[in-house]
Short mmCIF file of C-alpha atoms and ligand atoms in Angstrom, two decimals:
data_model
loop_
_atom_site.label_atom_id
_atom_site.label_comp_id
_atom_site.label_asym_id
_atom_site.label_seq_id
_atom_site.Cartn_x
_atom_site.Cartn_y
_atom_site.Cartn_z
CA MET Q 25 -174.47 -139.18 -56.80
CA ASP Q 26 -177.57 -136.92 -56.82
CA ARG Q 27 -177.93 -134.50 -53.95
CA ILE Q 28 -181.36 -133.98 -52.37
CA VAL Q 29 -181.68 -130.93 -50.11
CA LEU Q 30 -184.18 -131.35 -47.27
CA LEU Q 31 -185.71 -128.18 -45.85
CA PRO Q 32 -188.01 -129.30 -43.01
CA GLY Q 33 -188.96 -125.75 -41.92
CA ASP Q 34 -191.35 -125.11 -39.07
CA GLY Q 35 -194.27 -126.62 -37.16
CA ILE Q 36 -195.13 -130.08 -38.49
CA GLY Q 37 -192.62 -129.63 -41.34
CA PRO Q 38 -189.82 -131.61 -39.61
CA GLU Q 39 -192.23 -134.38 -38.58
CA VAL Q 40 -193.69 -134.98 -42.04
CA LEU Q 41 -190.34 -134.58 -43.77
CA ALA Q 42 -188.72 -137.22 -41.54
CA GLU Q 43 -191.27 -139.75 -42.81
CA ALA Q 44 -190.89 -138.58 -46.41
CA ARG Q 45 -187.13 -139.03 -46.12
CA ARG Q 46 -187.47 -142.58 -44.81
CA VAL Q 47 -189.69 -143.46 -47.79
CA LEU Q 48 -187.32 -141.83 -50.29
CA GLU Q 49 -184.36 -143.66 -48.76
CA ALA Q 50 -186.17 -147.00 -48.99
CA VAL Q 51 -187.26 -146.48 -52.61
CA SER Q 52 -183.93 -145.09 -53.79
CA GLY Q 53 -182.15 -148.05 -52.19
CA ALA Q 54 -184.51 -150.51 -53.87
CA TYR Q 55 -184.14 -148.95 -57.34
CA GLY Q 56 -180.39 -148.33 -57.12
CA LEU Q 57 -180.60 -144.52 -57.15
CA ALA Q 58 -177.51 -143.01 -55.56
CA LEU Q 59 -178.74 -140.15 -53.40
CA GLU Q 60 -176.98 -137.94 -50.91
CA PHE Q 61 -179.09 -135.97 -48.41
CA THR Q 62 -178.32 -132.56 -46.94
CA GLU Q 63 -180.62 -130.98 -44.38
CA GLU Q 64 -180.84 -127.20 -43.97
CA LEU Q 65 -182.99 -124.60 -42.23
CA ILE Q 66 -185.68 -122.44 -43.83
CA GLY Q 67 -188.41 -120.17 -42.49
CA GLY Q 68 -188.79 -119.45 -38.79
CA ALA Q 69 -186.18 -122.06 -37.84
CA SER Q 70 -183.63 -120.21 -39.98
CA ILE Q 71 -184.70 -116.82 -38.57
CA ASP Q 72 -184.08 -118.14 -35.06
CA ALA Q 73 -180.67 -119.57 -35.92
CA HIS Q 74 -179.36 -117.07 -38.48
CA GLY Q 75 -181.63 -114.01 -38.43
CA THR Q 76 -182.89 -114.60 -41.99
CA PRO Q 77 -185.53 -116.99 -43.41
CA LEU Q 78 -183.17 -118.29 -46.09
CA ARG Q 79 -179.38 -117.97 -46.31
CA ASP Q 80 -177.58 -117.55 -49.64
CA GLU Q 81 -175.50 -120.67 -48.87
CA VAL Q 82 -178.69 -122.71 -48.75
CA ILE Q 83 -179.84 -121.35 -52.11
CA GLU Q 84 -176.44 -122.29 -53.56
CA LEU Q 85 -176.73 -125.81 -52.13
CA CYS Q 86 -180.19 -126.13 -53.70
CA ARG Q 87 -178.82 -124.94 -57.05
CA GLU Q 88 -176.24 -127.72 -57.02
CA SER Q 89 -178.80 -130.36 -56.08
CA ARG Q 90 -181.12 -132.58 -58.10
CA ALA Q 91 -184.18 -131.69 -56.06
CA VAL Q 92 -185.39 -130.01 -52.90
CA LEU Q 93 -187.92 -131.50 -50.51
CA LEU Q 94 -189.57 -128.93 -48.27
CA GLY Q 95 -191.84 -129.31 -45.24
CA ALA Q 96 -193.65 -126.07 -44.37
CA VAL Q 97 -192.79 -122.67 -42.99
CA GLY Q 98 -194.38 -120.19 -40.60
CA GLY Q 99 -196.08 -120.07 -37.25
CA PRO Q 100 -197.42 -117.69 -34.60
CA LYS Q 101 -193.95 -117.12 -33.15
CA TRP Q 102 -192.94 -115.14 -36.26
CA ASP Q 103 -196.34 -113.60 -37.16
CA ASP Q 104 -195.51 -110.14 -35.86
CA MET Q 105 -192.28 -109.77 -37.82
CA ALA Q 106 -191.97 -107.35 -40.75
CA VAL Q 107 -193.21 -108.85 -44.04
CA ASP Q 108 -189.78 -108.91 -45.71
CA VAL Q 109 -188.15 -110.98 -42.95
CA ARG Q 110 -190.99 -113.37 -42.19
CA PRO Q 111 -190.71 -117.14 -42.73
CA GLU Q 112 -192.85 -117.04 -45.91
CA LYS Q 113 -190.25 -114.76 -47.47
CA GLY Q 114 -187.92 -117.77 -47.48
CA LEU Q 115 -190.35 -119.63 -49.73
CA LEU Q 116 -190.78 -116.78 -52.17
CA ALA Q 117 -187.02 -116.23 -52.24
CA ILE Q 118 -186.25 -119.85 -53.05
CA ARG Q 119 -188.87 -120.05 -55.81
CA LYS Q 120 -187.48 -116.94 -57.44
CA ALA Q 121 -183.79 -117.82 -57.00
CA LEU Q 122 -184.25 -121.28 -58.47
CA GLY Q 123 -186.35 -120.18 -61.46
CA LEU Q 124 -189.28 -122.43 -60.57
CA PHE Q 125 -191.66 -121.53 -63.38
CA ALA Q 126 -193.98 -124.54 -63.37
CA ASN Q 127 -196.21 -125.37 -60.45
CA LEU Q 128 -197.76 -128.83 -60.49
CA ARG Q 129 -200.69 -129.54 -58.20
CA PRO Q 130 -202.27 -132.96 -58.54
CA ALA Q 131 -205.69 -133.55 -57.07
CA ALA Q 132 -206.67 -137.18 -56.85
CA VAL Q 133 -209.27 -138.89 -54.75
CA ILE Q 134 -208.12 -142.08 -53.15
CA PRO Q 135 -211.23 -144.33 -53.09
CA ALA Q 136 -210.89 -144.99 -49.34
CA LEU Q 137 -211.18 -141.21 -48.72
CA ALA Q 138 -213.95 -140.34 -51.20
CA GLU Q 139 -216.32 -139.55 -48.33
CA ALA Q 140 -214.15 -136.62 -47.18
CA SER Q 141 -215.13 -134.57 -50.23
CA THR Q 142 -217.97 -132.07 -50.08
CA LEU Q 143 -219.11 -133.37 -53.48
CA ARG Q 144 -221.37 -136.37 -53.94
CA PRO Q 145 -219.55 -139.74 -54.14
CA GLU Q 146 -220.57 -140.34 -57.76
CA VAL Q 147 -219.07 -136.96 -58.75
CA VAL Q 148 -215.88 -137.50 -56.78
CA ASP Q 149 -215.34 -140.98 -58.14
CA GLY Q 150 -212.40 -140.95 -60.53
CA ILE Q 151 -210.96 -137.50 -59.80
CA ASP Q 152 -207.32 -137.71 -60.86
CA LEU Q 153 -206.17 -134.44 -62.36
CA LEU Q 154 -203.10 -132.27 -62.43
CA VAL Q 155 -203.10 -128.47 -62.58
CA VAL Q 156 -199.96 -127.12 -64.30
CA ARG Q 157 -199.75 -123.44 -63.42
CA GLU Q 158 -197.28 -120.91 -64.81
CA LEU Q 159 -195.64 -119.50 -61.70
CA THR Q 160 -193.21 -116.72 -62.56
CA GLY Q 161 -195.06 -114.55 -65.10
CA GLY Q 162 -198.46 -113.13 -65.94
CA ILE Q 163 -200.46 -110.58 -64.03
CA TYR Q 164 -198.64 -111.16 -60.70
CA PHE Q 165 -195.41 -109.82 -62.14
CA GLY Q 166 -196.40 -107.81 -65.26
CA GLU Q 167 -195.46 -104.14 -65.68
CA PRO Q 168 -196.81 -101.53 -65.55
CA ARG Q 169 -198.53 -102.08 -62.24
CA GLY Q 170 -199.48 -99.76 -59.44
CA ARG Q 171 -201.96 -97.24 -58.14
CA ASP Q 172 -202.39 -93.63 -59.15
CA GLU Q 173 -204.96 -90.88 -59.35
CA VAL Q 174 -206.45 -89.54 -62.56
CA GLY Q 175 -209.00 -86.70 -62.67
CA GLY Q 176 -209.43 -86.92 -58.89
CA LYS Q 177 -210.24 -90.66 -59.02
CA ARG Q 178 -207.98 -93.35 -57.51
CA ARG Q 179 -207.05 -96.20 -59.86
CA GLY Q 180 -205.29 -99.51 -59.52
CA PHE Q 181 -203.83 -101.52 -62.40
CA ASN Q 182 -201.85 -104.62 -63.28
CA THR Q 183 -200.69 -106.06 -66.58
CA MET Q 184 -201.29 -109.61 -67.73
CA ILE Q 185 -198.40 -110.23 -70.06
CA TYR Q 186 -196.74 -113.39 -71.43
CA ASP Q 187 -194.27 -113.85 -74.23
CA GLU Q 188 -194.35 -116.89 -76.47
CA ASP Q 189 -191.32 -118.54 -74.82
CA GLU Q 190 -192.96 -118.47 -71.40
CA VAL Q 191 -196.12 -120.05 -72.82
CA ALA Q 192 -194.21 -122.65 -74.81
CA ARG Q 193 -192.11 -123.87 -71.86
CA ILE Q 194 -195.07 -124.31 -69.50
CA SER Q 195 -197.02 -126.01 -72.31
CA ARG Q 196 -194.16 -128.49 -72.77
CA VAL Q 197 -194.24 -129.31 -69.06
CA ALA Q 198 -197.97 -130.01 -69.36
CA PHE Q 199 -197.60 -132.25 -72.41
CA GLU Q 200 -194.69 -134.14 -70.81
CA GLN Q 201 -196.78 -134.69 -67.67
CA ALA Q 202 -199.71 -135.86 -69.78
CA ARG Q 203 -197.41 -138.54 -71.23
CA LEU Q 204 -196.91 -139.88 -67.72
CA ARG Q 205 -200.68 -139.92 -67.21
CA ARG Q 206 -203.72 -140.26 -69.49
CA HIS Q 207 -202.38 -138.30 -72.47
CA HIS Q 208 -204.85 -135.44 -72.38
CA VAL Q 209 -204.22 -131.71 -71.89
CA THR Q 210 -206.87 -129.05 -71.31
CA HIS Q 211 -205.67 -125.51 -71.89
CA VAL Q 212 -207.65 -123.09 -69.68
CA HIS Q 213 -208.05 -119.57 -71.03
CA LYS Q 214 -210.23 -116.50 -71.50
CA ALA Q 215 -209.57 -116.00 -75.20
CA ASN Q 216 -213.05 -114.57 -75.85
CA VAL Q 217 -211.95 -111.44 -73.93
CA LEU Q 218 -208.17 -111.42 -73.42
CA ASP Q 219 -205.57 -110.93 -76.14
CA VAL Q 220 -202.99 -112.63 -73.96
CA SER Q 221 -205.17 -115.76 -73.94
CA GLN Q 222 -205.30 -115.68 -77.73
CA LEU Q 223 -201.49 -115.83 -77.77
CA TRP Q 224 -201.68 -118.81 -75.38
CA MET Q 225 -204.10 -120.55 -77.79
CA ASP Q 226 -201.72 -120.15 -80.71
CA VAL Q 227 -198.61 -121.23 -78.82
CA VAL Q 228 -200.21 -124.20 -77.05
CA GLU Q 229 -201.46 -125.41 -80.46
CA GLU Q 230 -197.94 -125.06 -81.91
CA VAL Q 231 -196.36 -127.02 -79.04
CA ALA Q 232 -199.06 -129.69 -79.35
CA LYS Q 233 -197.70 -130.59 -82.81
CA ASP Q 234 -194.67 -132.15 -81.07
CA TYR Q 235 -196.96 -134.35 -78.96
CA SER Q 236 -199.19 -136.18 -81.41
CA ASP Q 237 -199.81 -138.87 -78.78
CA VAL Q 238 -201.48 -136.31 -76.47
CA THR Q 239 -204.93 -134.86 -77.17
CA LEU Q 240 -205.55 -131.15 -76.55
CA ALA Q 241 -208.73 -129.30 -75.65
CA HIS Q 242 -209.32 -125.63 -74.85
CA GLN Q 243 -211.67 -124.62 -72.06
CA LEU Q 244 -212.82 -121.18 -70.98
CA VAL Q 245 -211.80 -120.54 -67.39
CA ASP Q 246 -215.33 -119.77 -66.22
CA SER Q 247 -216.81 -122.96 -67.63
CA CYS Q 248 -213.76 -124.88 -66.36
CA ALA Q 249 -214.55 -123.72 -62.82
CA MET Q 250 -218.07 -125.08 -63.22
CA LEU Q 251 -216.92 -128.37 -64.70
CA LEU Q 252 -214.47 -128.87 -61.85
CA VAL Q 253 -217.37 -129.23 -59.44
CA ARG Q 254 -219.83 -130.86 -61.85
CA ASP Q 255 -217.67 -133.42 -63.62
CA PRO Q 256 -214.05 -133.27 -62.36
CA GLY Q 257 -213.32 -136.81 -63.54
CA ARG Q 258 -213.18 -135.57 -67.15
CA PHE Q 259 -209.89 -133.72 -66.63
CA ASP Q 260 -206.38 -135.12 -66.87
CA VAL Q 261 -203.81 -132.28 -67.16
CA LEU Q 262 -204.94 -128.65 -67.02
CA VAL Q 263 -202.45 -126.00 -68.15
CA THR Q 264 -202.94 -122.31 -67.53
CA GLY Q 265 -201.39 -119.00 -66.50
CA ASN Q 266 -200.51 -117.75 -63.06
CA LEU Q 267 -203.81 -116.11 -62.09
CA PHE Q 268 -206.23 -118.77 -63.36
CA GLY Q 269 -203.92 -121.50 -62.04
CA ASP Q 270 -203.79 -119.97 -58.58
CA ILE Q 271 -207.56 -120.15 -58.27
CA LEU Q 272 -208.23 -123.43 -60.05
CA SER Q 273 -205.49 -125.34 -58.19
CA ASP Q 274 -207.09 -124.44 -54.86
CA GLN Q 275 -210.53 -125.33 -56.15
CA ALA Q 276 -209.25 -128.68 -57.42
CA ALA Q 277 -207.53 -129.32 -54.07
CA GLU Q 278 -210.65 -128.56 -52.09
CA ILE Q 279 -212.85 -131.00 -53.96
CA THR Q 280 -210.65 -133.87 -52.75
CA GLY Q 281 -211.46 -132.84 -49.17
CA SER Q 282 -208.10 -133.86 -47.68
CA LEU Q 283 -205.50 -131.11 -47.19
CA GLY Q 284 -203.11 -133.52 -45.50
CA MET Q 285 -202.99 -135.64 -48.68
CA LEU Q 286 -202.01 -133.09 -51.33
CA PRO Q 287 -198.47 -132.91 -52.75
CA SER Q 288 -197.02 -130.32 -55.12
CA ALA Q 289 -194.00 -129.68 -57.28
CA SER Q 290 -192.44 -126.51 -58.63
CA LEU Q 291 -190.12 -127.14 -61.55
CA ALA Q 292 -187.30 -125.30 -63.24
CA THR Q 293 -185.74 -126.30 -66.55
CA GLY Q 294 -183.64 -129.48 -66.73
CA GLY Q 295 -185.63 -131.64 -64.32
CA PHE Q 296 -184.77 -129.70 -61.17
CA GLY Q 297 -187.71 -129.33 -58.82
CA LEU Q 298 -188.84 -128.30 -55.38
CA TYR Q 299 -191.40 -130.65 -53.86
CA GLU Q 300 -193.62 -129.83 -50.89
CA PRO Q 301 -196.96 -130.67 -49.36
CA VAL Q 302 -199.70 -128.11 -50.09
CA HIS Q 303 -200.56 -127.75 -46.39
CA GLY Q 304 -198.91 -125.29 -43.99
CA SER Q 305 -197.00 -125.79 -40.75
CA ALA Q 306 -200.13 -126.63 -38.70
CA PRO Q 307 -198.87 -125.07 -35.44
CA ASP Q 308 -201.98 -126.35 -33.64
CA ILE Q 309 -200.73 -129.95 -33.82
CA ALA Q 310 -196.96 -129.44 -34.19
CA GLY Q 311 -194.67 -131.60 -32.04
CA GLN Q 312 -197.48 -133.97 -31.04
CA ASP Q 313 -196.95 -136.78 -33.56
CA LYS Q 314 -200.42 -136.05 -34.99
CA ALA Q 315 -199.50 -134.74 -38.45
CA ASN Q 316 -200.46 -136.60 -41.58
CA PRO Q 317 -197.21 -137.29 -43.48
CA LEU Q 318 -198.93 -138.55 -46.65
CA ALA Q 319 -198.83 -135.23 -48.56
CA ALA Q 320 -195.07 -135.11 -47.96
CA ILE Q 321 -194.74 -138.78 -48.90
CA LEU Q 322 -196.76 -138.23 -52.09
CA SER Q 323 -194.43 -135.27 -52.82
CA VAL Q 324 -191.63 -137.86 -52.76
CA ALA Q 325 -193.53 -139.79 -55.45
CA MET Q 326 -193.57 -136.65 -57.62
CA LEU Q 327 -189.85 -136.13 -56.97
CA LEU Q 328 -189.06 -139.70 -58.00
CA GLU Q 329 -191.11 -139.39 -61.17
CA THR Q 330 -190.05 -135.95 -62.32
CA SER Q 331 -186.55 -135.20 -60.99
CA LEU Q 332 -185.17 -138.72 -60.66
CA ALA Q 333 -186.90 -140.29 -63.70
CA CYS Q 334 -188.03 -143.25 -61.60
CA PRO Q 335 -191.74 -143.70 -62.41
CA GLU Q 336 -191.68 -147.25 -60.98
CA GLY Q 337 -190.58 -145.89 -57.61
CA ALA Q 338 -193.28 -143.23 -57.78
CA ALA Q 339 -195.92 -145.84 -58.55
CA ALA Q 340 -194.70 -147.99 -55.65
CA VAL Q 341 -195.07 -145.05 -53.23
CA ARG Q 342 -198.54 -144.16 -54.48
CA SER Q 343 -199.78 -147.70 -54.31
CA ALA Q 344 -198.34 -148.13 -50.79
CA VAL Q 345 -200.26 -145.01 -49.69
CA SER Q 346 -203.49 -146.34 -51.24
CA ASP Q 347 -203.00 -149.74 -49.61
CA VAL Q 348 -202.39 -148.23 -46.17
CA LEU Q 349 -205.59 -146.20 -46.43
CA ALA Q 350 -207.55 -149.12 -47.82
CA ALA Q 351 -206.38 -151.12 -44.77
CA GLY Q 352 -208.09 -148.47 -42.62
CA HIS Q 353 -205.10 -146.60 -41.16
CA ARG Q 354 -205.87 -142.91 -40.63
CA THR Q 355 -204.18 -139.93 -39.02
CA GLY Q 356 -206.60 -137.75 -37.05
CA ASP Q 357 -207.26 -135.30 -39.91
CA LEU Q 358 -208.61 -138.13 -42.10
CA ILE Q 359 -211.13 -139.40 -39.58
CA LEU Q 360 -214.61 -138.15 -40.43
CA ALA Q 361 -217.00 -136.86 -37.80
CA GLY Q 362 -218.94 -139.76 -36.36
CA GLU Q 363 -216.37 -142.37 -37.42
CA SER Q 364 -215.12 -144.56 -34.61
CA ARG Q 365 -211.49 -145.21 -35.47
CA ALA Q 366 -208.32 -144.80 -33.47
CA ALA Q 367 -205.93 -142.32 -35.09
CA VAL Q 368 -202.40 -143.39 -35.91
CA GLY Q 369 -199.55 -140.95 -35.35
CA CYS Q 370 -197.24 -139.40 -37.93
CA ARG Q 371 -194.42 -141.85 -37.29
CA ALA Q 372 -196.70 -144.88 -37.29
CA MET Q 373 -198.21 -143.75 -40.60
CA GLY Q 374 -194.69 -143.60 -42.01
CA ASP Q 375 -194.09 -147.14 -40.68
CA HIS Q 376 -197.27 -148.38 -42.39
CA VAL Q 377 -196.24 -146.88 -45.74
CA LEU Q 378 -192.75 -148.40 -45.47
CA ALA Q 379 -194.27 -151.78 -44.66
CA ALA Q 380 -196.64 -151.55 -47.63
CA LEU Q 381 -193.94 -150.57 -50.15
CA GLU Q 382 -193.57 -153.21 -52.83
CA THR Q 383 -190.18 -152.62 -54.38
CA PRO Q 384 -187.73 -154.99 -56.11
P1 NAD U 23 -202.26 -125.17 -42.27
O1 NAD U 23 -202.29 -125.90 -43.56
O2 NAD U 23 -200.98 -125.18 -41.54
O3 NAD U 23 -203.37 -125.79 -41.28
C1 NAD U 23 -204.77 -125.73 -41.55
C2 NAD U 23 -205.48 -126.83 -40.73
O4 NAD U 23 -205.21 -128.10 -41.32
C3 NAD U 23 -205.00 -126.92 -39.29
O5 NAD U 23 -206.07 -127.28 -38.46
C4 NAD U 23 -203.98 -128.05 -39.32
O6 NAD U 23 -203.86 -128.73 -38.09
C5 NAD U 23 -204.54 -128.95 -40.39
N1 NAD U 23 -203.44 -129.63 -41.13
C6 NAD U 23 -202.65 -129.07 -42.08
N2 NAD U 23 -201.76 -129.97 -42.51
C7 NAD U 23 -201.99 -131.10 -41.81
C8 NAD U 23 -201.39 -132.38 -41.79
N3 NAD U 23 -200.36 -132.70 -42.59
N4 NAD U 23 -201.86 -133.30 -40.93
C9 NAD U 23 -202.89 -133.02 -40.12
N5 NAD U 23 -203.51 -131.84 -40.09
C10 NAD U 23 -203.06 -130.89 -40.92
O7 NAD U 23 -202.74 -123.68 -42.57
P2 NAD U 23 -202.82 -122.42 -41.58
O8 NAD U 23 -203.27 -122.87 -40.23
O9 NAD U 23 -203.59 -121.43 -42.34
O10 NAD U 23 -201.32 -121.90 -41.47
C11 NAD U 23 -200.42 -122.22 -40.42
C12 NAD U 23 -199.05 -121.65 -40.75
O11 NAD U 23 -198.55 -122.28 -41.93
C13 NAD U 23 -199.07 -120.15 -41.03
O12 NAD U 23 -197.91 -119.57 -40.46
C14 NAD U 23 -199.01 -120.07 -42.55
O13 NAD U 23 -198.41 -118.87 -42.99
C15 NAD U 23 -198.17 -121.27 -42.86
N6 NAD U 23 -198.36 -121.82 -44.21
C16 NAD U 23 -197.25 -122.27 -44.84
C17 NAD U 23 -197.36 -122.88 -46.09
C18 NAD U 23 -196.11 -123.43 -46.73
O14 NAD U 23 -195.11 -123.58 -46.05
N7 NAD U 23 -196.14 -123.76 -48.00
C19 NAD U 23 -198.62 -123.01 -46.70
C20 NAD U 23 -199.75 -122.56 -46.02
C21 NAD U 23 -199.61 -121.96 -44.76
#
């Protein structure tokens, strides 16, 4: 029996996670996966009940589980609290405690939603890429870091540092993901300036020798940023460090134009992962059955593929989502200005996906 911990969180988190759970239950039943669900509090909900955004018991439960599915945390109610006890602290704490070193952010344009992008339709056509970002190292954590004063001038400094093991393990994640996709990895770097990028080049090349079925290219981060808006369809898997990945994953997300559609995964070693929609807790629409549950449902697809080794189940979820959109069903956030469509609610969208699921 594999345990899945559900952390709905705040705002629309519980609404979207309820739909994601229904889809996961349906798919796991159809494919004979034995799952056991445990629901716990995180973020503001946990602050209200227990005085802390994440309890140690919950971290322990997550450690013993196969995967965690998270909604979103935060909201105006907790905005004035001190930074170290705010809801977002729960997210940072769980990522750190569970050793989630690989952040996966797919950006795909579903044909029925191509018009939502700010890019021209012919550029958007065929976007289906995955940014694999190193999440626990690099310049965000490197030492020395700080601010000081030298010769009467204030300075600030950080250190971009990676060792070869950190680069090798994130590279392996990227190559493994490429095997589930179109077998191409682009390593994004700044090796013309940074020594640390030169190490990445060497190590990524070494890891690539174990994946002769996957092609590898290297791309400078500046030209990669340009190509992402000029010709995003050329990319399959992009692998890069924490800083470049932070920026490029948001850029890649934005070109799809649909925040409510974007899933993500953060992986540790051994197939354990935390899966969550990219969007936040959307307090402006919380509790009104208006949230788009598709990012959470697509996070379930990632969970099935990566932590439960059930690519058929993942494909069934993704194709159900595409079919529902192709049939014209839209939550309010997906309706373009000037379009005359009635919005479906969060629950009804979940119903449509369940009805469209083609499983054994
Ligand atoms: P947000 O993503 O919550 O909302 C931005 C806009 O997009 C809002 O208008 C919202 O209604 C809309 N939106 C977002 N997700 C949607 C969905 N699934 N369906 C329909 N519409 C959707 O970002 P924000 O407003 O900047 O932040 C709100 C709160 O969420 C803040 O407290 C922030 O700290 C938190 N937040 C949490 C996470 C997380 O839990 N990972 C991520 C980002 C923001």
